[in-house]
Coordinates of C-alpha atoms and ligand atoms in Angstrom, one line a residue:
X94 CA -22.5 38.0 30.7
X95 CA -22.1 39.9 27.4
X96 CA -21.6 38.3 24.0
X97 CA -17.8 38.5 23.9
X98 CA -17.5 36.9 27.3
X99 CA -19.9 34.2 26.2
X100 CA -17.8 33.5 23.2
X101 CA -14.6 33.2 25.3
X102 CA -16.4 30.8 27.7
X103 CA -17.6 28.7 24.8
X104 CA -14.1 28.6 23.3
X105 CA -12.5 27.5 26.6
X106 CA -15.2 24.9 26.9
X107 CA -14.5 23.6 23.4
X108 CA -10.7 23.6 24.0
X109 CA -11.2 21.6 27.2
X110 CA -13.5 19.1 25.4
X111 CA -10.8 18.7 22.7
X112 CA -8.1 18.2 25.3
X113 CA -10.1 15.5 27.0
X114 CA -11.2 13.7 23.9
X115 CA -8.7 10.8 24.5
X116 CA -9.8 8.3 21.8
X117 CA -9.6 10.8 19.0
X118 CA -6.2 12.2 20.0
X119 CA -3.1 11.3 18.1
X120 CA -0.8 9.4 20.5
X121 CA 2.6 9.2 18.8
X122 CA 3.1 8.0 15.2
X123 CA 0.2 6.7 13.2
X124 CA -3.5 6.9 14.0
X125 CA -5.1 4.6 16.5
X126 CA -6.8 2.7 13.8
X127 CA -3.6 2.3 11.7
X128 CA -1.8 1.0 14.8
X129 CA -4.5 -1.6 15.3
X130 CA -4.2 -2.8 11.7
X131 CA -0.4 -3.0 11.8
X132 CA -0.1 -4.8 15.2
X133 CA -3.2 -7.0 15.0
X134 CA -2.3 -8.5 11.6
X135 CA -0.3 -11.6 11.5
X136 CA 3.0 -11.6 9.6
X137 CA 1.2 -12.5 6.4
X138 CA -1.3 -9.6 6.4
X139 CA -4.9 -9.7 5.2
X140 CA -4.8 -8.4 1.6
X141 CA -7.7 -6.2 0.5
X142 CA -9.5 -7.5 -2.7
X143 CA -11.8 -5.9 -5.2
X144 CA -14.3 -8.8 -4.8
X145 CA -15.1 -7.4 -1.4
X146 CA -17.2 -4.2 -1.6
X147 CA -15.7 -2.5 1.5
X148 CA -12.2 -3.5 0.5
X149 CA -12.7 -2.1 -3.0
X150 CA -13.8 1.3 -1.6
X151 CA -10.6 1.5 0.5
X152 CA -8.4 0.5 -2.5
X153 CA -9.7 3.6 -4.3
X154 CA -8.7 6.1 -1.7
X155 CA -5.6 8.3 -2.1
X156 CA -2.8 7.8 0.5
X157 CA -1.0 10.2 2.7
X158 CA 2.8 10.7 3.2
X159 CA 4.6 9.4 6.3
X160 CA 6.2 11.9 8.6
X161 CA 9.8 11.6 9.8
X162 CA 8.5 10.6 13.2
X163 CA 6.5 7.8 11.7
X164 CA 9.4 6.6 9.6
X165 CA 11.6 6.4 12.7
X166 CA 9.0 4.4 14.7
X167 CA 8.9 0.7 15.6
X168 CA 5.5 0.6 14.1
X169 CA 6.9 1.6 10.6
X170 CA 9.5 -1.2 11.0
X171 CA 6.7 -3.7 11.8
X172 CA 4.6 -2.5 8.8
X173 CA 7.6 -2.8 6.5
X174 CA 8.5 -6.3 7.8
X175 CA 4.9 -7.5 7.5
X176 CA 4.5 -6.1 4.0
X177 CA 7.7 -7.8 2.9
X178 CA 6.5 -11.2 4.4
X179 CA 3.0 -10.8 2.8
X180 CA 4.2 -10.1 -0.7
X181 CA 6.7 -13.0 -0.6
X182 CA 4.2 -15.5 0.9
X183 CA 3.7 -18.6 -1.3
X184 CA -0.1 -17.8 -1.7
X185 CA 0.8 -14.4 -3.0
X186 CA 4.2 -14.7 -4.7
X187 CA 4.1 -11.1 -5.8
X188 CA 6.8 -8.7 -7.0
X189 CA 5.3 -5.6 -5.3
X190 CA 2.8 -4.5 -2.7
X191 CA 1.4 -1.1 -1.7
X192 CA 0.3 -0.2 1.9
X193 CA -3.4 0.4 0.9
X194 CA -3.5 -3.3 -0.2
X195 CA -3.1 -4.2 3.5
X196 CA -5.5 -1.4 4.8
X197 CA -2.9 1.3 5.5
X198 CA -3.6 4.5 3.5
X199 CA 0.0 5.7 3.4
X200 CA 2.5 6.2 0.6
X201 CA 4.7 3.2 1.1
X202 CA 5.4 0.2 -1.2
X203 CA 7.6 -2.9 -1.2
X204 CA 9.1 -3.6 -4.6
X205 CA 11.3 -6.5 -5.8
X206 CA 14.3 -4.9 -7.5
X207 CA 14.6 -7.4 -10.4
X208 CA 17.2 -5.0 -11.9
X209 CA 19.6 -5.5 -8.9
X210 CA 21.9 -8.4 -8.1
X211 CA 20.1 -11.0 -5.9
X212 CA 16.7 -9.3 -6.8
X213 CA 16.1 -8.0 -3.3
X214 CA 12.8 -6.7 -2.0
X215 CA 13.1 -3.1 -0.8
X216 CA 10.8 -0.6 1.0
X217 CA 10.0 2.8 -0.6
X218 CA 8.2 5.4 1.7
X219 CA 6.7 8.5 0.2
X220 CA 7.1 7.1 -3.3
X221 CA 6.2 9.2 -6.3
X222 CA 6.8 8.9 -10.0
X223 CA 8.6 12.1 -11.0
X224 CA 8.9 11.4 -14.7
X225 CA 8.0 8.7 -17.2
X226 CA 10.6 7.8 -19.8
X227 CA 10.9 6.0 -23.1
X228 CA 8.5 4.2 -25.3
X229 CA 5.0 2.9 -24.3
X230 CA 5.2 -0.9 -23.8
X231 CA 2.5 -3.5 -23.4
X232 CA 2.8 -5.0 -19.9
X233 CA 1.2 -8.2 -18.7
X234 CA 0.0 -7.5 -15.2
X235 CA -1.7 -9.2 -12.3
X236 CA -2.5 -7.8 -8.8
X237 CA -2.8 -9.4 -5.4
X238 CA -6.0 -7.3 -4.9
X239 CA -7.6 -8.6 -8.1
X240 CA -7.0 -12.4 -7.8
X241 CA -7.3 -14.7 -10.7
X242 CA -7.2 -12.0 -13.4
X243 CA -4.6 -10.7 -15.8
X244 CA -4.5 -7.7 -18.1
X245 CA -2.5 -6.1 -20.8
X246 CA -1.6 -2.6 -19.7
X247 CA 0.2 0.2 -21.6
X248 CA 3.1 1.4 -19.5
X249 CA 6.3 3.4 -20.1
X250 CA 9.6 1.7 -20.4
X251 CA 11.3 3.8 -17.8
X252 CA 10.6 6.1 -14.8
X253 CA 12.3 8.5 -12.5
X254 CA 11.1 7.7 -8.9
X255 CA 11.5 9.8 -5.8
X256 CA 11.1 8.6 -2.2
X257 CA 12.3 9.2 1.4
X258 CA 15.2 6.9 2.4
X259 CA 13.8 4.9 5.4
X260 CA 17.2 4.9 7.2
X261 CA 18.6 8.4 6.6
X262 CA 15.2 10.1 6.0
X263 CA 16.9 12.0 3.1
X264 CA 15.1 12.5 -0.2
X265 CA 16.2 10.1 -2.9
X266 CA 15.7 9.9 -6.7
X267 CA 16.6 7.1 -9.2
X268 CA 16.1 6.4 -12.9
X269 CA 14.8 2.9 -13.5
X270 CA 14.2 0.9 -16.6
X271 CA 12.6 -2.4 -17.7
X272 CA 10.1 -4.5 -15.8
X273 CA 11.2 -3.0 -12.5
X274 CA 10.1 0.4 -13.8
X275 CA 6.7 -1.1 -14.6
X276 CA 6.4 -2.6 -11.0
X277 CA 7.0 0.9 -9.7
X278 CA 4.3 2.4 -12.0
X279 CA 1.8 -0.3 -10.8
X280 CA 2.6 0.3 -7.1
X281 CA 2.6 4.1 -7.3
X282 CA -0.8 3.9 -9.0
X283 CA -2.1 2.0 -5.9
X284 CA -1.1 5.0 -3.7
X285 CA -3.4 7.2 -5.8
X286 CA -6.3 4.8 -5.7
X287 CA -5.7 3.6 -9.3
X288 CA -5.7 -0.1 -10.2
X289 CA -4.2 -1.7 -13.4
X290 CA -7.7 -2.6 -14.7
X291 CA -8.3 1.2 -15.0
X292 CA -5.5 1.5 -17.5
X293 CA -5.7 -2.0 -19.2
X294 CA -6.5 -2.5 -22.8
X295 CA -7.8 -6.0 -21.9
X296 CA -8.4 -8.0 -18.8
X297 CA -9.2 -11.8 -18.6
X298 CA -9.6 -14.6 -16.1
X299 CA -6.3 -16.4 -15.9
X300 CA -7.1 -20.1 -15.3
X301 CA -3.4 -20.9 -15.1
X302 CA -3.0 -18.3 -12.3
X303 CA -6.0 -19.7 -10.4
X304 CA -4.7 -23.3 -10.7
X305 CA -1.3 -22.3 -9.6
X306 CA -2.5 -20.4 -6.6
X307 CA -5.4 -22.5 -5.4
X308 CA -3.5 -25.2 -3.4
X309 CA -1.7 -22.4 -1.6
X310 CA -4.8 -20.3 -1.2
X311 CA -6.6 -23.2 0.4
X312 CA -3.7 -23.9 2.8
X313 CA -2.8 -20.4 3.7
X314 CA -5.7 -18.0 3.2
X315 CA -8.1 -17.1 6.0
X316 CA -11.3 -15.2 6.3
X317 CA -11.2 -11.5 6.7
X318 CA -10.5 -10.7 10.4
X319 CA -13.3 -8.9 12.3
X320 CA -11.2 -5.9 13.2
X321 CA -10.7 -5.1 9.5
X322 CA -14.3 -4.0 9.4
X323 CA -13.9 -1.8 12.6
X324 CA -14.0 1.9 13.0
X325 CA -13.2 4.0 9.9
X326 CA -15.5 2.1 7.6
Ligands
ZN591 ZN1 -1.5 -4.3 -7.5

């Protein structure tokens, strides 16, 4: 067998190996590991925290966009529903949450639209800040992933956001002002692996926050599930 025939044989063998590599193959939307996290979590998902070394590494990783196929999937609906339940759970009581906080490195956030009637929570896939607007303001922020702490963070008063409409899959843009614009800046940062403590002028332990949350935390929190430390870490 000459060299070129050998190369062809090797290529065919490699292709066959790849075709048979079942566990590494993408089967439908989301990767196998992401599907595990989404389906195995209870409705109030485990929230990654900076106190845990492995969690803190994950929280620093940039997130990927979601494809149209993924946005149309039942799995995305389940992720959205669980993120909404998680951020509104009494032990969290947040106004926003980003997918990396629940171990999914994708660009999707849930934000409470305090600027809308009824202050609904909404899901924003493929979120990006297109432009920052207005003056710099001093924002008082906390984060579900940094429990018991608060910080003063310079933010801009307004922002133009872009996202993919989860129902129509059309690109959307909106100009937002006030505290809601700050929530979007905080959540969009999460998708780039940035935490508010990176931008904060000052950070302190918030005893009031700890006292408020402790009874809920004791009642509702649970240890990190085993599968969170599974493949991919
Ligand atoms: Zn946060």
